[in-house]
Coordinates of C-alpha atoms and ligand atoms in Angstrom, one line a residue:
X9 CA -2.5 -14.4 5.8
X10 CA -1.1 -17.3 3.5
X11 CA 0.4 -19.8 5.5
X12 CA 3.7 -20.7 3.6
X13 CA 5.1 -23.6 5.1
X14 CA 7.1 -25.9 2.3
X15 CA 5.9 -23.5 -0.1
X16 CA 8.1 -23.0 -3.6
X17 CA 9.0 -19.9 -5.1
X18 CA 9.1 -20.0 -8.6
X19 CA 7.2 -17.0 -10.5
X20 CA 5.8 -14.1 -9.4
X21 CA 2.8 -14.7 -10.8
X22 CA 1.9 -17.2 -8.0
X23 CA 1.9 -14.4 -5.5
X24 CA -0.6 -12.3 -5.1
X25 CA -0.4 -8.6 -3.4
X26 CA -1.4 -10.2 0.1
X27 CA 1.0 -12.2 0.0
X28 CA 3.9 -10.0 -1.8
X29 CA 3.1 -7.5 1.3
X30 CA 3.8 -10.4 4.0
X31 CA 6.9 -10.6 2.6
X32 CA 7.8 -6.9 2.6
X33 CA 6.4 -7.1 6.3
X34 CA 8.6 -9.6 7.5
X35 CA 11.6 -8.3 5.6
X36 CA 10.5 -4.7 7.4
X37 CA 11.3 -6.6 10.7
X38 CA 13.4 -9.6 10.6
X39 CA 16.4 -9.3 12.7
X40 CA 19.1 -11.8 12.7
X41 CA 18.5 -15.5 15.2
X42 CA 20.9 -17.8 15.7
X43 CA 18.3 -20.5 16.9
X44 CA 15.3 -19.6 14.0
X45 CA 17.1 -22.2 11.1
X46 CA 19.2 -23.8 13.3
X47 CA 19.8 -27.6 11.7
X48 CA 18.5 -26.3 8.5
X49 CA 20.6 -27.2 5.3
X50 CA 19.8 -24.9 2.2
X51 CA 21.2 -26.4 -1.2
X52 CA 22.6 -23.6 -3.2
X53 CA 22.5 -25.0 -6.6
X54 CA 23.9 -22.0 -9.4
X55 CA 24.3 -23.1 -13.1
X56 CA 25.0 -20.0 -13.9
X57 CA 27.2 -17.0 -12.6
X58 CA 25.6 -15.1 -9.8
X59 CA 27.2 -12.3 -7.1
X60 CA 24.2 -11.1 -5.2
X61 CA 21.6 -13.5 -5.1
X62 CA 24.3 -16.3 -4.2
X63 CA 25.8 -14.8 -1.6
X64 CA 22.9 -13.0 -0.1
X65 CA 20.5 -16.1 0.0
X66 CA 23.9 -17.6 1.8
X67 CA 24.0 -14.7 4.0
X68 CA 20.2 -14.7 5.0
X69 CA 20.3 -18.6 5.8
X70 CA 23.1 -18.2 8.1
X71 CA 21.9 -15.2 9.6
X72 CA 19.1 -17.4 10.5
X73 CA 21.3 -20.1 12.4
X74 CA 20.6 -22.3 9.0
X75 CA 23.7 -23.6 7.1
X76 CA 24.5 -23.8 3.1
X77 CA 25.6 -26.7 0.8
X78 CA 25.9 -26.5 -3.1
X79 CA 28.5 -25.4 -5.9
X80 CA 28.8 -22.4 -8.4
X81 CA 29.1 -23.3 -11.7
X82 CA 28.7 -27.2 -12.9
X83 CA 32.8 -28.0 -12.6
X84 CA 33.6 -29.9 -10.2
X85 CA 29.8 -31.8 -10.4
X86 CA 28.5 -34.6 -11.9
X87 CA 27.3 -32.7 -14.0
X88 CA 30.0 -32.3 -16.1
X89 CA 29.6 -36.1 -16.6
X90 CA 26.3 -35.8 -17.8
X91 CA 24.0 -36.2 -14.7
X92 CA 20.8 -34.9 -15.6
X93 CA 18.7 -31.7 -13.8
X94 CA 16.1 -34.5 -12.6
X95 CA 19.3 -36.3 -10.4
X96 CA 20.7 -33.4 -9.4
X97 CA 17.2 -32.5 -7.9
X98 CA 17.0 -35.8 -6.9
X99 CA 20.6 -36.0 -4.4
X100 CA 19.7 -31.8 -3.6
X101 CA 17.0 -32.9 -1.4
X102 CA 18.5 -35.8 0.6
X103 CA 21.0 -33.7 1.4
X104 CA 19.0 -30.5 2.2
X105 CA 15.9 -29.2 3.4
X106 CA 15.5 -26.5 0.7
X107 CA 16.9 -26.1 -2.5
X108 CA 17.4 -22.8 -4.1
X109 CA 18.4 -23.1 -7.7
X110 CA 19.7 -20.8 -10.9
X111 CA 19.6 -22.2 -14.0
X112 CA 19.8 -21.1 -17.6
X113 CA 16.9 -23.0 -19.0
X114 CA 13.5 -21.3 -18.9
X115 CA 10.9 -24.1 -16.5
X116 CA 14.2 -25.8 -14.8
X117 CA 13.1 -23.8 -11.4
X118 CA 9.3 -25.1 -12.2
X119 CA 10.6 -28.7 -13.2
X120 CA 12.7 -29.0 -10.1
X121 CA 10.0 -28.1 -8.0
X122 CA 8.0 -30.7 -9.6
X123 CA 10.2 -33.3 -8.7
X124 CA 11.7 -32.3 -5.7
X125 CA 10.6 -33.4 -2.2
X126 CA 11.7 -30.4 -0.1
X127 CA 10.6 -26.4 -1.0
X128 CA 12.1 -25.3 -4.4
X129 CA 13.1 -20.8 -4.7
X130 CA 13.7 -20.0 -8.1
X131 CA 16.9 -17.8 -7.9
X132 CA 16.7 -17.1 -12.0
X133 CA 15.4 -18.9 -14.9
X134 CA 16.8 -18.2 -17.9
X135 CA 14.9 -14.7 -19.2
X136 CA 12.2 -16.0 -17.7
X137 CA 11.5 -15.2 -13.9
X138 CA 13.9 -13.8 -10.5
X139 CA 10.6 -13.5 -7.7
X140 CA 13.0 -12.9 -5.4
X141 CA 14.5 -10.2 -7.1
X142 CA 11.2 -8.7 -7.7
X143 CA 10.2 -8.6 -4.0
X144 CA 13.6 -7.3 -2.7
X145 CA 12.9 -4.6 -6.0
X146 CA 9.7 -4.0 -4.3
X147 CA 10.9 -3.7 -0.8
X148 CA 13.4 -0.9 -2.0
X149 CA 10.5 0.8 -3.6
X150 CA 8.7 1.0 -1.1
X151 CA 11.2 2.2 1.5
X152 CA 12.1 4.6 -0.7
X153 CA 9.2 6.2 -2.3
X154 CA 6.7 5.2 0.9
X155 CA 3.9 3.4 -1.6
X156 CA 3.4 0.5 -4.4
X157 CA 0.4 2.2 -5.7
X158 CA 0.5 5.6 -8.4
X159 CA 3.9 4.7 -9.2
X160 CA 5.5 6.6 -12.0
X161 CA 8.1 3.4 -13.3
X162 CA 10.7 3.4 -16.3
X163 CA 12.2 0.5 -17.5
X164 CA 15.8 0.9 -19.6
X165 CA 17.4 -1.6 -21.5
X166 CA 16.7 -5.3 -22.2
X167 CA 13.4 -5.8 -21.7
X168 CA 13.6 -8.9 -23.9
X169 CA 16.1 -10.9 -22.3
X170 CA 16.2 -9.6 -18.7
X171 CA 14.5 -11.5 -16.5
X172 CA 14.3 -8.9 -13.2
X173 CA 12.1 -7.0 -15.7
X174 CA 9.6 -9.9 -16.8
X175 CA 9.0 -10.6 -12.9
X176 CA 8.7 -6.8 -11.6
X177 CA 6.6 -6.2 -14.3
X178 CA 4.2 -8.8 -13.8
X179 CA 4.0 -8.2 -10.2
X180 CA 3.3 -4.4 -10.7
X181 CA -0.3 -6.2 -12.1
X182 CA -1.3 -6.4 -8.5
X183 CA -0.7 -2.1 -7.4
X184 CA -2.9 0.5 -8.1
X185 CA -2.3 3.6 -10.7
X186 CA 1.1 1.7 -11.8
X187 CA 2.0 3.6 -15.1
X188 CA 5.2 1.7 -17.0
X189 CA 7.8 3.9 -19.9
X190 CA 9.3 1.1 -21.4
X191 CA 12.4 2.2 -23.0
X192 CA 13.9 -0.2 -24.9
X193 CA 15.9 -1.0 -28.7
X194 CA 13.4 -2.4 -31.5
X195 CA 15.0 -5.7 -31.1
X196 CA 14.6 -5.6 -27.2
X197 CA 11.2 -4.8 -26.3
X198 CA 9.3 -6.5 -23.7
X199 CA 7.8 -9.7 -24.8
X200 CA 4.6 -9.4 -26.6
X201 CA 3.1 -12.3 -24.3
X202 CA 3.4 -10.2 -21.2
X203 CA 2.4 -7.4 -22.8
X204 CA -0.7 -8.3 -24.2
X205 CA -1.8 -11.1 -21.8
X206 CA -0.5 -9.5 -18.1
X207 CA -0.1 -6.0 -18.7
X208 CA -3.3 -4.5 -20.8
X209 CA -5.8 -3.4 -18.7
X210 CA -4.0 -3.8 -15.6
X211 CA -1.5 -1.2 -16.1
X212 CA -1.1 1.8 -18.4
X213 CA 2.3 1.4 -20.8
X214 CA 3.8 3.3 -23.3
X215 CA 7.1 1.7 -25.6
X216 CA 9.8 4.3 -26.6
X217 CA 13.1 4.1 -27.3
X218 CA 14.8 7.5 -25.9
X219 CA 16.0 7.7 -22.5
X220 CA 13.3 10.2 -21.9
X221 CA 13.3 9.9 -18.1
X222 CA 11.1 12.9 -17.5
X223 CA 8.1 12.4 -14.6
X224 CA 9.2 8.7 -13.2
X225 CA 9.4 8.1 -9.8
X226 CA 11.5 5.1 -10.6
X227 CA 14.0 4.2 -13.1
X228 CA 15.1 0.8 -13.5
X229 CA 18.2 0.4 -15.8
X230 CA 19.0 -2.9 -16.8
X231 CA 22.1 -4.8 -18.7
X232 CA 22.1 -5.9 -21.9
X233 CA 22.0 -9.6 -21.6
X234 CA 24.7 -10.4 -23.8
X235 CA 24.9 -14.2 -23.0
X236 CA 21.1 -14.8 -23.9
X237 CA 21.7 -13.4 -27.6
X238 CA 21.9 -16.0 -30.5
X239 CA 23.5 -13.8 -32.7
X240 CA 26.4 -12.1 -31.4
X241 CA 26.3 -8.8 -34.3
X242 CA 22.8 -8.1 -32.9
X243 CA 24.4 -7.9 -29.3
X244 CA 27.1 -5.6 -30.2
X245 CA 24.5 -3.4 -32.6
X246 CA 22.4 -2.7 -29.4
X247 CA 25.5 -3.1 -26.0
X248 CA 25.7 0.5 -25.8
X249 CA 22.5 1.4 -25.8
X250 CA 21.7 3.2 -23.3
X251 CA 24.2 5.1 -20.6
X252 CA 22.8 6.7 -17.4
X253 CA 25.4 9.6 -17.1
X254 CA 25.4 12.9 -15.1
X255 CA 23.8 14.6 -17.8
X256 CA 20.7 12.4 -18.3
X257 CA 19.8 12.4 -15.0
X258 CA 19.2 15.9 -15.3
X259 CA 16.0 14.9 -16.4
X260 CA 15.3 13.5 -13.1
X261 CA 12.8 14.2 -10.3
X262 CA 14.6 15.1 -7.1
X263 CA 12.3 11.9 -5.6
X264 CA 12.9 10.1 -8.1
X265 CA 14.7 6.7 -7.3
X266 CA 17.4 4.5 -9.8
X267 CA 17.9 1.0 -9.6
X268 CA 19.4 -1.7 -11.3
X269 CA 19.1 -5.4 -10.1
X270 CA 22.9 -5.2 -11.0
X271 CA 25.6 -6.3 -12.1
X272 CA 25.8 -3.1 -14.3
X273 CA 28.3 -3.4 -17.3
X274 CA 28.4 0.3 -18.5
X275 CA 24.8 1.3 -18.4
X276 CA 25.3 3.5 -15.7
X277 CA 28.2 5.8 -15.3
X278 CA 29.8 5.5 -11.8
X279 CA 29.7 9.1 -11.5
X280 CA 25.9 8.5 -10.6
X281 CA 26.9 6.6 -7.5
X282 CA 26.8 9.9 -5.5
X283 CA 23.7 11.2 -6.3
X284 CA 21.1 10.9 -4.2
X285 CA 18.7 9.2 -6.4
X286 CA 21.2 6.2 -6.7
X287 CA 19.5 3.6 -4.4
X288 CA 20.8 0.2 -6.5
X289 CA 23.8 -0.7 -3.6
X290 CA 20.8 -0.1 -1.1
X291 CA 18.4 -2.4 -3.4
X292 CA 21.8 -5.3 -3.2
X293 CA 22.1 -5.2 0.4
X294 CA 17.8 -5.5 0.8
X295 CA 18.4 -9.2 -0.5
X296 CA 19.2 -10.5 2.7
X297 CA 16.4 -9.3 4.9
X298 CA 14.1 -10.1 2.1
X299 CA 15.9 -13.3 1.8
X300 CA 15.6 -13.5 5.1
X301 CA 12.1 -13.3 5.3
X302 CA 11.3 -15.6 2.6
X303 CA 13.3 -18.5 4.4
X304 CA 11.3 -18.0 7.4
X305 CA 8.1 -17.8 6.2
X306 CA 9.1 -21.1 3.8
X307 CA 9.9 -22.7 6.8
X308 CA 8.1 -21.6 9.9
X309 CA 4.9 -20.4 7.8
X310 CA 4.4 -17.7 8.9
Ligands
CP426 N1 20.5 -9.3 -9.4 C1 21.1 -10.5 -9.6 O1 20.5 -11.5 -9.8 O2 22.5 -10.5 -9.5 P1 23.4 -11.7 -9.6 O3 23.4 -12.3 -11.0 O4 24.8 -11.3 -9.2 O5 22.9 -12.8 -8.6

């Protein structure tokens, strides 16, 4: 077992399946402590808009005893009077003992780590990587469907620009029998890069564009990541691409799980809420034990 004291989290692709499957194991059976962080200060430092992984890395450090500094958007920072990424690294870790940082650029996570003093968690870079995400992703996989291996997966939407989608993907390299639909728009396939240099000959893919959802054990809808288009026409050509309704989950294996790292922005219809297949609330709320477990293994090791 790794030992992961100070440890950063920045891409998936530094983890290996021993180590993703400490995580899940600690997430499986982290309760709550008062005492575990106690005197801990994590830096919350969000350049960009964020719901869940904000407020559930908030909730898992407090669950822990620890306690949360940090801002939400650059107003109201120093930022805004041009204080660079390096400085703002810089004060983050005199003030805290772990920083966890979103940022729009692709490498800020990896460049902060570089120059930071204290452990560095990658909350999202740009289209680039979410590890956390993809472990919490994970964790909900496998509660659900009881294995990470011979796993049936569909991936909807932007598989371009989403970032959840670059990390899960990757770390599905490290399972056994993983076979990946990837359902996408001719302008929004996953990158060529990860397909050719992490997926081929580790798992078996096919590209389509229909929302053919037929045989998957999971299907994981994304948004369209409007805000990471440079050209605002090819954004509203492809917005409405595809919309999980009542009707298209016909299609669907009784097993079968959906999930969408969220927020969803009309991608799927919230008449699917009640199925039983709808598991993406239950994916939200696994942030915090796998949060949770992260924190403690950063900072206790193991
Ligand atoms: N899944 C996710 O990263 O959601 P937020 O953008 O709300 O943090």
């Amino acid at each position: 077992m790794r030992d992961w004291r100070g440890a950063d989290v920045i891409s998936i692709r530094d983890l290996g399946r021993e180590e993703i499957e400490q995580v899940l194991a600690r997430a499986a059976e982290i309760e709550p402590d008062p005492d575990l962080l106690r005197g801990k200060i994590m830096a919350s430092l969000f350049f960009e808009p964020s719901t869940r992984t904000q407020l559930s890395f908030a909730s898992a450090m407090e669950r822990l005893g620890g306690r949360v500094i940090g801002f939400s958007g650059v107003g109201g920072t120093s930022i805004q009077k041009g204080e660079s990424l390096h400085d703002t690294v810089k004060m983050a870790e005199r003030y805290a003992d772990i920083i966890v940082i979103r940022h729009p650029l692709e490498g800020s996570a990896r460049f902060a780590a570089d120059v930071a003093s204290v452990p560095v968690i990658n909350a999202g870079d740009g289209a680039n990587q979410h590890p956390s995400q993809t472990l919490l992703d994970l964790f909900t996989i496998k509660r659900f469907c009881g294995r990470l291996d011979g796993l049936h997966i569909g991936m909807v939407g932007d598989l371009k620009y989403g970032r959840t989608v670059h990390s899960l993907a990757s770390a599905l390299t490290n399972f056994e029998g993983i076979k990946l639909r990837l359902i996408s728009p001719p302008s929004l396939r996953m990158p060529p890069k990860i397909l050719e240099e992490e997926l081929r000959g580790r798992v078996a893919f096919e590209e389509i564009q229909d929302l053919d959802l037929a045989d998957l054990d999971v299907v994981y809808m994304t948004r369209i990541q409007g805000e990471r288009f440079p050209d605002v026409e090819e954004y509203e050509r492809v917005k409405g691409a595809y919309v999980l309704d009542l009707e298209a989950c016909r299609q669907l294996k009784p097993e079968a799980i959906i999930l969408h790292p969220l927020p969803r922005v009309g991608e799927i219809d919230p008449e699917v809420d009640r199925l039983p297949q709808a598991k993406y609330f239950e994916q939200a709320a696994n942030g915090v034990p796998v949060r949770m477990a992260l924190l403690s293994l950063i900072f206790l090791g193991r």
